[in-house]
PDB file of C-alpha atoms in Angstrom:
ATOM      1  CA  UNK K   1       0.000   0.000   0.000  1.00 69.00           C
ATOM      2  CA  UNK K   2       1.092   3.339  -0.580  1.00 76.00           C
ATOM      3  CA  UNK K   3       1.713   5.691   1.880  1.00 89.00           C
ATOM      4  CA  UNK K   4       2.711   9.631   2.200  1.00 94.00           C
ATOM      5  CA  UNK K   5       5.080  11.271   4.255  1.00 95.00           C
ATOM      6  CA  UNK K   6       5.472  15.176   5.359  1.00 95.00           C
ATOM      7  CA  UNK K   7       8.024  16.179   7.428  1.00 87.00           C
ATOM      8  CA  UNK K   8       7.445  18.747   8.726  1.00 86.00           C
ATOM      9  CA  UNK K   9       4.180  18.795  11.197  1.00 90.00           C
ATOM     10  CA  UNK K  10       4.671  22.519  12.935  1.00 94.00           C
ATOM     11  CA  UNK K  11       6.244  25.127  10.477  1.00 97.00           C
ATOM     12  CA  UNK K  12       6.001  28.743  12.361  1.00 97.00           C
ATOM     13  CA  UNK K  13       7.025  31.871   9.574  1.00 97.00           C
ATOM     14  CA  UNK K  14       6.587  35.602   9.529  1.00 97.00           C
ATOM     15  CA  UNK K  15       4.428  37.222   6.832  1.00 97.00           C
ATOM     16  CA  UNK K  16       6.467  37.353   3.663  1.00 97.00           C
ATOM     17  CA  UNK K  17       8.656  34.666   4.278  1.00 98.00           C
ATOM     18  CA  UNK K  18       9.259  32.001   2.181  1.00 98.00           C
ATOM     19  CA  UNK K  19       7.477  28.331   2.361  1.00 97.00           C
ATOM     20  CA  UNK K  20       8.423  25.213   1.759  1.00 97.00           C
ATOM     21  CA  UNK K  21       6.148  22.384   2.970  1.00 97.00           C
ATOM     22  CA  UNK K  22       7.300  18.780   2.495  1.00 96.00           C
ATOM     23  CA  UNK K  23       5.633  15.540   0.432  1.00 97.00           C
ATOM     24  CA  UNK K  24       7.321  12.044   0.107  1.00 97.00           C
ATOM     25  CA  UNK K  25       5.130   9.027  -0.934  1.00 95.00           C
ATOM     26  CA  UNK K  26       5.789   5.476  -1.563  1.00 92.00           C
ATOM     27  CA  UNK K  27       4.719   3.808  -4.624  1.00 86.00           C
ATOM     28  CA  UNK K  28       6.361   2.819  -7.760  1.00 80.00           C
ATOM     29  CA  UNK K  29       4.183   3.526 -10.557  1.00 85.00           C
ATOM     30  CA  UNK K  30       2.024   6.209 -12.039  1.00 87.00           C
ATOM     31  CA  UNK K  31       0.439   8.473  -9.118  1.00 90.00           C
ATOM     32  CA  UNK K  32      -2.155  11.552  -8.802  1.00 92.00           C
ATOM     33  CA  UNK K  33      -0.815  14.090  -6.636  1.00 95.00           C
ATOM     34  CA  UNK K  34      -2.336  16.817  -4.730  1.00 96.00           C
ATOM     35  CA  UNK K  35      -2.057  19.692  -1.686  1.00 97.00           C
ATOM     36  CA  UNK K  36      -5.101  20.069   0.119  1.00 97.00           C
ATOM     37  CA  UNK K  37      -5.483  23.053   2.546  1.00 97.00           C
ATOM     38  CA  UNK K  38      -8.349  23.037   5.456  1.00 95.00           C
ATOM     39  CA  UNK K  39      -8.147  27.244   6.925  1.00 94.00           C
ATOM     40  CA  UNK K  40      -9.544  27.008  10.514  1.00 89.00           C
ATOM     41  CA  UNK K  41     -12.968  25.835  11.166  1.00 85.00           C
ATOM     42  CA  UNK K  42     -13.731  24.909   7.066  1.00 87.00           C
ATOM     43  CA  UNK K  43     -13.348  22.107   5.345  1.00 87.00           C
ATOM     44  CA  UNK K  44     -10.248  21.092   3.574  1.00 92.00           C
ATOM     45  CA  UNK K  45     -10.123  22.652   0.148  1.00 93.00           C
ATOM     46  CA  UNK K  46      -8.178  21.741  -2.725  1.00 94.00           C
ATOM     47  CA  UNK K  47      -4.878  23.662  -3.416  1.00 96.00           C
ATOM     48  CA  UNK K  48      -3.586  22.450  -6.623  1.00 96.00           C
ATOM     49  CA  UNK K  49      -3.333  19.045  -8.468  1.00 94.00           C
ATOM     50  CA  UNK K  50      -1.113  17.284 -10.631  1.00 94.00           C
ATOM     51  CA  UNK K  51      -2.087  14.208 -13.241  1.00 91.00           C
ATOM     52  CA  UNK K  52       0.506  14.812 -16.033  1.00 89.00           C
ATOM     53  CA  UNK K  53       2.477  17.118 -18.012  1.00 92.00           C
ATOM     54  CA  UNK K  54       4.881  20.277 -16.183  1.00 94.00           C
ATOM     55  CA  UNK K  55       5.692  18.840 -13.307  1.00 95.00           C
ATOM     56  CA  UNK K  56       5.807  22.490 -11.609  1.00 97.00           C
ATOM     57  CA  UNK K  57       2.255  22.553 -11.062  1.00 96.00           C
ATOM     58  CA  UNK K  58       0.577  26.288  -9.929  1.00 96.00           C
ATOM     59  CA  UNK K  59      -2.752  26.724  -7.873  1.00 94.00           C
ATOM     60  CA  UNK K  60      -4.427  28.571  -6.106  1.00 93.00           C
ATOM     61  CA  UNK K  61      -3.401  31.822  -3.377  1.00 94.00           C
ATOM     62  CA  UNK K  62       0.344  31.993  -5.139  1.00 96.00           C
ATOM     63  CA  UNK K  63       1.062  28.419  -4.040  1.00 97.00           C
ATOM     64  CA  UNK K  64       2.769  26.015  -6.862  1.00 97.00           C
ATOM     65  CA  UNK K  65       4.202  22.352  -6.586  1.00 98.00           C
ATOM     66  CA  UNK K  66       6.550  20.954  -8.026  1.00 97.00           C
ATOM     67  CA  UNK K  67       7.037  16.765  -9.030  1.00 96.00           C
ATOM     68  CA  UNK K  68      10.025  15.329  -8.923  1.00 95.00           C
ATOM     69  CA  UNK K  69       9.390  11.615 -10.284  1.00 92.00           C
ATOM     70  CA  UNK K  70      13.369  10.282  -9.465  1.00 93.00           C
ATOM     71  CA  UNK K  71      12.459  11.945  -5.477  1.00 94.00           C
ATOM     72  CA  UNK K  72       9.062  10.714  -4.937  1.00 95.00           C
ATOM     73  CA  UNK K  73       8.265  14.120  -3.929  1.00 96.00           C
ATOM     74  CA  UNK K  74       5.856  17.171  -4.329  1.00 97.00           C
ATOM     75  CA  UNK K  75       6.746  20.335  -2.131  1.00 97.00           C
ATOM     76  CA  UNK K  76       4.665  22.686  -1.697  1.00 97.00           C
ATOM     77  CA  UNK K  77       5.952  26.280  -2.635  1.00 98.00           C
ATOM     78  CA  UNK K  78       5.121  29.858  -1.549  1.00 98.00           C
ATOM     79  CA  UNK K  79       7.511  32.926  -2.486  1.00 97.00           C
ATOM     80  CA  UNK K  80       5.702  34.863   0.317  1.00 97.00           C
ATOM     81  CA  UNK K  81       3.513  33.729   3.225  1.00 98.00           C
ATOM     82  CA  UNK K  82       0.377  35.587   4.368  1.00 97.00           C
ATOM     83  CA  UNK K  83      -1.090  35.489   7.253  1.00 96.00           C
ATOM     84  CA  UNK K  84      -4.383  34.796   5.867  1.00 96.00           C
ATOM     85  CA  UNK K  85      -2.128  31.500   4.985  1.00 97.00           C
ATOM     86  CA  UNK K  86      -2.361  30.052   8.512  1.00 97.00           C
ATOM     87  CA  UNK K  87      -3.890  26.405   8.137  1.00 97.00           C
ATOM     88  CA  UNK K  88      -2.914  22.768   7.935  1.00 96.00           C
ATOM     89  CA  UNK K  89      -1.773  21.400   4.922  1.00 97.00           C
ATOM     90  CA  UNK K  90      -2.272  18.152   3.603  1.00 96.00           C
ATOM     91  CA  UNK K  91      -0.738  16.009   0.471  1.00 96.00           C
ATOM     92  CA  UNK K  92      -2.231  13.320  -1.026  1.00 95.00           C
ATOM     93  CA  UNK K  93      -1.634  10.380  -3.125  1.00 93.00           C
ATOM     94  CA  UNK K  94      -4.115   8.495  -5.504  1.00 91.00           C
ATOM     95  CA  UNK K  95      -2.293   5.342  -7.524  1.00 86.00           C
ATOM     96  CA  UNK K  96      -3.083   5.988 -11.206  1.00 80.00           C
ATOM     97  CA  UNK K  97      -5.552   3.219 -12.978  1.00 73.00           C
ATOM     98  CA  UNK K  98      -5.908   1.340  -9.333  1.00 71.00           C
ATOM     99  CA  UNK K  99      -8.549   1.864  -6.721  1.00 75.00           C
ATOM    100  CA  UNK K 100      -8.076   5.992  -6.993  1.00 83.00           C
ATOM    101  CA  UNK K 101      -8.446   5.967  -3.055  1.00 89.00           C
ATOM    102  CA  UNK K 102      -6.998   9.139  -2.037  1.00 91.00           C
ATOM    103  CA  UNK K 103      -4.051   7.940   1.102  1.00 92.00           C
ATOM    104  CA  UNK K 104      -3.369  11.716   3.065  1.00 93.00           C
ATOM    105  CA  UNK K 105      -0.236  12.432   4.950  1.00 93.00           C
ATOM    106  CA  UNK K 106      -0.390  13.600   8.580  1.00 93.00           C
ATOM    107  CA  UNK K 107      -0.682  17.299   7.762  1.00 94.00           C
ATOM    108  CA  UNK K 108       1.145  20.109   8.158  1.00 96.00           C
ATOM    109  CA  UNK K 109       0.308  23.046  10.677  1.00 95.00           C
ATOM    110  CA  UNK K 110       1.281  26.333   9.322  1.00 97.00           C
ATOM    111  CA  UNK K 111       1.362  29.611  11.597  1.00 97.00           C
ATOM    112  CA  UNK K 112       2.067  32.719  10.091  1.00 97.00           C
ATOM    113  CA  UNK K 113       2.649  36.091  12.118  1.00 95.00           C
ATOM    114  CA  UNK K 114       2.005  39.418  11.485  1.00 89.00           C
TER     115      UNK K 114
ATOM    116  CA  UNK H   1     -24.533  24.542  -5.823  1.00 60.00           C
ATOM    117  CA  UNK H   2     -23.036  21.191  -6.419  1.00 68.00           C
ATOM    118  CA  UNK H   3     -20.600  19.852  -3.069  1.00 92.00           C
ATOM    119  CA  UNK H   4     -21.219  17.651   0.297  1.00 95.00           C
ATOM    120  CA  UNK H   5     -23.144  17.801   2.732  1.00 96.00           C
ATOM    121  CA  UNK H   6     -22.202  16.566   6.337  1.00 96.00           C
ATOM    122  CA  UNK H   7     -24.724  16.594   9.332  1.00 94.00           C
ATOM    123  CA  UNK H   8     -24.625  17.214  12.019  1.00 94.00           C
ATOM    124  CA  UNK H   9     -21.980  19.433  12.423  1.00 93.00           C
ATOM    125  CA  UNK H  10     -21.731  18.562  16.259  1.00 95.00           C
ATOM    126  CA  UNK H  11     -22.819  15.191  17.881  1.00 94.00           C
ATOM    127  CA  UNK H  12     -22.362  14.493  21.393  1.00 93.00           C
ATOM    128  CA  UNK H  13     -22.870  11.086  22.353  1.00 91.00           C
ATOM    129  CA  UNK H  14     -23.016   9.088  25.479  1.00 91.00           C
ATOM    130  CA  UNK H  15     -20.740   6.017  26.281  1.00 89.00           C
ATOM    131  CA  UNK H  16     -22.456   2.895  25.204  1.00 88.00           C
ATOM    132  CA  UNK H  17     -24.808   4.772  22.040  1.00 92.00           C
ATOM    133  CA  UNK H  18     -24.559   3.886  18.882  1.00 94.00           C
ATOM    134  CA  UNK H  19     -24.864   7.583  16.566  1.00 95.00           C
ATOM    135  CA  UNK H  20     -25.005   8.014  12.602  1.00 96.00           C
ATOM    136  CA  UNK H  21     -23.452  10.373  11.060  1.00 97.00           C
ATOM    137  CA  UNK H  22     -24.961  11.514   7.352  1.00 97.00           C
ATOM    138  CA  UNK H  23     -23.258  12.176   3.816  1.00 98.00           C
ATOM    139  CA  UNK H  24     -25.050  13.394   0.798  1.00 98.00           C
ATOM    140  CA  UNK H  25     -23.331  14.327  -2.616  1.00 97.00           C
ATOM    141  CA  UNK H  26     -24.732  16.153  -5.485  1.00 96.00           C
ATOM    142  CA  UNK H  27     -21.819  15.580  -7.389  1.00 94.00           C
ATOM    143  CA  UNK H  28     -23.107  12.602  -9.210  1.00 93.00           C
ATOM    144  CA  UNK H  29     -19.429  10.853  -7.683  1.00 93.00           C
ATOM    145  CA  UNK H  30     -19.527   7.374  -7.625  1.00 93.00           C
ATOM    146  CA  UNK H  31     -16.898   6.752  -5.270  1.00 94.00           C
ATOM    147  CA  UNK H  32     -17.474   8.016  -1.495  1.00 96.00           C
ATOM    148  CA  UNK H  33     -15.245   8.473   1.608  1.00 97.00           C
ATOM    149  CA  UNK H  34     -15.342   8.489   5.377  1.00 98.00           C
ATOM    150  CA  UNK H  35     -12.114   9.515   7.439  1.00 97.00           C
ATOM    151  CA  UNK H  36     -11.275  10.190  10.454  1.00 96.00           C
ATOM    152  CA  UNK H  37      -8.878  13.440  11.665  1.00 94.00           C
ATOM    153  CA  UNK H  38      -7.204  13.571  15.083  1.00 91.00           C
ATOM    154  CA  UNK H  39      -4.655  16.134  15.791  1.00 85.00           C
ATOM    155  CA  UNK H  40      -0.876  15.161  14.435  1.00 82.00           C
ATOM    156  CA  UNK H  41      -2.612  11.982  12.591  1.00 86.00           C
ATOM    157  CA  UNK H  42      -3.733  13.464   9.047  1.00 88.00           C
ATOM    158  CA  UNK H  43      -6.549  11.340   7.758  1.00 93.00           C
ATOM    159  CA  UNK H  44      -7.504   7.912   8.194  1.00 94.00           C
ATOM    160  CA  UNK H  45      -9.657   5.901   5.859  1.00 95.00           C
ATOM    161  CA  UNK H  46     -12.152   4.840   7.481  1.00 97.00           C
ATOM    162  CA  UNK H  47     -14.627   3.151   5.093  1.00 98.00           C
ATOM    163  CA  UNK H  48     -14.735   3.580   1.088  1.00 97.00           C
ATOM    164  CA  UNK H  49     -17.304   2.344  -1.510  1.00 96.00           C
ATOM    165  CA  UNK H  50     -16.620   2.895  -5.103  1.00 93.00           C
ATOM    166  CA  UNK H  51     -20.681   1.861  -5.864  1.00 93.00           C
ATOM    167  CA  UNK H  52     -23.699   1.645  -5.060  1.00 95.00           C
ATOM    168  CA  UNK H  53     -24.714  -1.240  -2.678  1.00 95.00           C
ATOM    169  CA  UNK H  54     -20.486  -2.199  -2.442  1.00 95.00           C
ATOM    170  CA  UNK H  55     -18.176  -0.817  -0.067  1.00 97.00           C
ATOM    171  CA  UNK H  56     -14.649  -1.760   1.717  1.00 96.00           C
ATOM    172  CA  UNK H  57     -12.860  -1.587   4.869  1.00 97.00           C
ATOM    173  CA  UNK H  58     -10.457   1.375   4.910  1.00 95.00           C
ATOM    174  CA  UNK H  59      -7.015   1.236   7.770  1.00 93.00           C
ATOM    175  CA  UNK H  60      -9.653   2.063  10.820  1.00 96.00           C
ATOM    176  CA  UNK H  61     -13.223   0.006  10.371  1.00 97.00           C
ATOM    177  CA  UNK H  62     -13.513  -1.325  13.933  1.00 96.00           C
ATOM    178  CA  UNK H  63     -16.148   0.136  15.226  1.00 96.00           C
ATOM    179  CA  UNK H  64     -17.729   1.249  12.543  1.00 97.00           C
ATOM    180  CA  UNK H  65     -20.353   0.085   9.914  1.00 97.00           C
ATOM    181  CA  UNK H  66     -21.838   2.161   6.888  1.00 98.00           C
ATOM    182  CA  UNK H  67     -23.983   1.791   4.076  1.00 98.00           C
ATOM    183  CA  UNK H  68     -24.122   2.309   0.183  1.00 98.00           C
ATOM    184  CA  UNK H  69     -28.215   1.445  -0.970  1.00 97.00           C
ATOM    185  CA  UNK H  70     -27.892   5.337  -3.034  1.00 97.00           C
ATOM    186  CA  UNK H  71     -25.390   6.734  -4.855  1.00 97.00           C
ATOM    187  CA  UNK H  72     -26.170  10.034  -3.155  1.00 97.00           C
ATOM    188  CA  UNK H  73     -25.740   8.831   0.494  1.00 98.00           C
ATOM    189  CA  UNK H  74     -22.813   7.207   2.186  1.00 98.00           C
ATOM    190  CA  UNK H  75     -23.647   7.266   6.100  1.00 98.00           C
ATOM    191  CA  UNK H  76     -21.412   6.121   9.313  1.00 98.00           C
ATOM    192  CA  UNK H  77     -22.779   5.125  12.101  1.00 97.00           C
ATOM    193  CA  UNK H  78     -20.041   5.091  15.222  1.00 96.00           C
ATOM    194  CA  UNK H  79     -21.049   1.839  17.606  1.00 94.00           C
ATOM    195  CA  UNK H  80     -20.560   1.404  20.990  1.00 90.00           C
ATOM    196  CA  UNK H  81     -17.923  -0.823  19.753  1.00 89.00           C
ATOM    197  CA  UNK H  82     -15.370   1.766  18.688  1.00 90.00           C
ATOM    198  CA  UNK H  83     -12.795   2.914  21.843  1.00 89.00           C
ATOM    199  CA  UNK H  84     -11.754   6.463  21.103  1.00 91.00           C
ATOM    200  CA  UNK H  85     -14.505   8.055  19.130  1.00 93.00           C
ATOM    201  CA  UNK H  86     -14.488  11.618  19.877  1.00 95.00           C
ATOM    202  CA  UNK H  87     -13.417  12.871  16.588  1.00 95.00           C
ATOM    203  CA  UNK H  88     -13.321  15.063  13.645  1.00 95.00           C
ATOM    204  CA  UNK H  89     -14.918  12.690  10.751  1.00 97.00           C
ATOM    205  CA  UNK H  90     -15.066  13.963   7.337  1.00 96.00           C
ATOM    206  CA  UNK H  91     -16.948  12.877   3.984  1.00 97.00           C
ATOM    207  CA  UNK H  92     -15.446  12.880   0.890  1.00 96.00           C
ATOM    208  CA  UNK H  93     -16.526  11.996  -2.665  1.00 95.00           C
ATOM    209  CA  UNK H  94     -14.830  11.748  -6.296  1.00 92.00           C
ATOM    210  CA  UNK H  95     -15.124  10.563  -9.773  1.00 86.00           C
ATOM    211  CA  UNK H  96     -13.316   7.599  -9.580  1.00 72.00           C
ATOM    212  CA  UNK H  97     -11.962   7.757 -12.951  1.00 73.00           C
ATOM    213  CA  UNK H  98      -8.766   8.670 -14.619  1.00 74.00           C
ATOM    214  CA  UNK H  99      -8.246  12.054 -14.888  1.00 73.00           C
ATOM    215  CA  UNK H 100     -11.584  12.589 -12.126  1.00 76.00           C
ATOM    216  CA  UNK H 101      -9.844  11.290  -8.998  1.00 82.00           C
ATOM    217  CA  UNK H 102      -9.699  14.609  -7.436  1.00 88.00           C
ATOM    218  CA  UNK H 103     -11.532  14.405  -4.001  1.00 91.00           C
ATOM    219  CA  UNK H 104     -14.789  16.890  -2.538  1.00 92.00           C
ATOM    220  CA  UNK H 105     -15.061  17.043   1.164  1.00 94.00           C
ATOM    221  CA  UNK H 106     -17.730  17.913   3.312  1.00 94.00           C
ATOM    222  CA  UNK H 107     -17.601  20.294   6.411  1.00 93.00           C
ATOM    223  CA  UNK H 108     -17.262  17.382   8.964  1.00 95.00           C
ATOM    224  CA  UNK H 109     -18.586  16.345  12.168  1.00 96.00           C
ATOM    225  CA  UNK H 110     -17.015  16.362  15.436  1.00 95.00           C
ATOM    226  CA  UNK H 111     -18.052  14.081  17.325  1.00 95.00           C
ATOM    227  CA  UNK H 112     -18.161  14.301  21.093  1.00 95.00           C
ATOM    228  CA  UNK H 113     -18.506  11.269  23.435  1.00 91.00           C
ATOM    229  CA  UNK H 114     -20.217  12.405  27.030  1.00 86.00           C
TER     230      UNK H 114
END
C-alpha cells in the first residue's frame, strides 16, 4: 500500500517569508498528486493538483508544486507567506488506474505572524 | 450549488450509544469516503465504496459500519464498539476515474462522546 510522508508537522514563519512544505510518498508507478489546505474551522479545500504534463504545477493563493518523479516528492511552494495563509496542509496520493483511493499524509500546521 | 453535505456538524454522544453520522453528494461521484482526523494523525480511511450497494474496509473500520443502498448517500454510524470516538470525521466523494480522482469534502462532524 502506498503511503505519504510530510516532514514537517509545525512550520512557524513571519508574513512574507518564504514556504516550503514537504511531500514524500511510496509507490512505484504512475500516481495523482495533490495539496489540500483546510483554513480554521472549514473544510479542507483543494490547493492544486497534478495528473501529467509540467511537473511544476501552480494553484491557487500563489502556491505552486513541483514533481520530482526520481524523489518521490511534491513540495509545496510559496515565495511569500500571508497570514491569511495560517492552516494545515495536507498532500495526497491516488495510484493511477488502481482503486483511486486518495491515502493523506499527517498534515502540516502552518502559523504565520504578522 | 453542487458539493457535500455533512450533518450534524456537532454530535455528542453518550458512552455505550450507537450515533449516525450523514453524507449526501450532489456531485453525481460514484466513489465516497469516510475519514477520520485527530490532531498530528492526518486522515484515516475509514470506510470507502466505489458503488452503489459495495463498499470496503479502509485502515480504521472497527467500530464502525456504513452503508451504500444510493449513490447520493454514504452514512457512518459510530457503535458502541469503537474505543476512542471523539473525533473530527469527514466525507469525501470523487469521480473515480482517470483524470476525475480529485476528491470533494464535506464540512465534517465532530463528534463528542459524554
Amino acid at each position: 500500500a502506498q503511503s505519504v510522508s510530510q516532514h514537517n508537522h509545525h512550520v512557524i514563519l513571519s508574513e512574507a517569508a518564504s514556504l516550503e512544505l514537504g511531500c514524500n510518498y511510496s509507490y512505484g508507478g504512475t500516481v495523482n498528486l495533490f495539496w489540500y489546505v483546510q483554513y480554521p474551522g472549514q473544510h479542507l479545500q483543494l490547493l492544486l493538483k497534478y495528473f501529467s504534463g509540467d511537473p511544476l504545477v501552480k494553484g491557487i493563493k500563489g502556491f505552486e508544486a513541483e514533481f520530482i518523479k526520481s524523489k518521490f516528492s511534491f513540495n509545496l511552494r510559496k515565495p511569500s507567506v500571508q497570514w491569511s495563509d495560517t492552516a494545515e496542509y495536507f498532500c495526497a496520493v491516488i495510484p493511477s488506474g488502481g482503486s483511486y483511493i486518495p491515502t493523506f499524509g499527517r498534515g502540516t500546521s502552518l502559523i504565520v505572524h504578522p | 450549488d453542487g458539493g457535500i453535505t455533512q450533518s450534524p456538524k456537532y454530535l455528542f454522544r453518550k458512552e455505550g450509544q450507537n450515533v449516525t453520522l450523514s453524507c449526501e453528494q450532489n456531485l453525481n461521484h460514484d466513489a465516497m469516503y469516510w475519514y477520520r482526523q485527530d490532531p498530528g494523525q492526518g486522515l484515516r480511511l475509514i470506510y470507502y465504496s466505489q458503488i452503489v450497494n459495495d463498499f470496503q474496509k479502509g485502515d480504521i473500520a472497527e467500530g464502525y459500519s456504513v452503508s451504500r443502498e444510493k449513490k447520493e448517500s454514504f452514512p457512518l454510524t459510530v457503535t458502541s464498539a469503537q474505543k476512542n470516538p471523539t473525533a473530527f470525521y469527514l466525507c469525501a466523494s470523487s469521480g473515480n476515474r482517470e483524470g476525475n480522482t480529485e476528491a470533494f469534502f464535506g464540512q465534517g462532524t465532530r463528534l463528542t462522546v459524554v
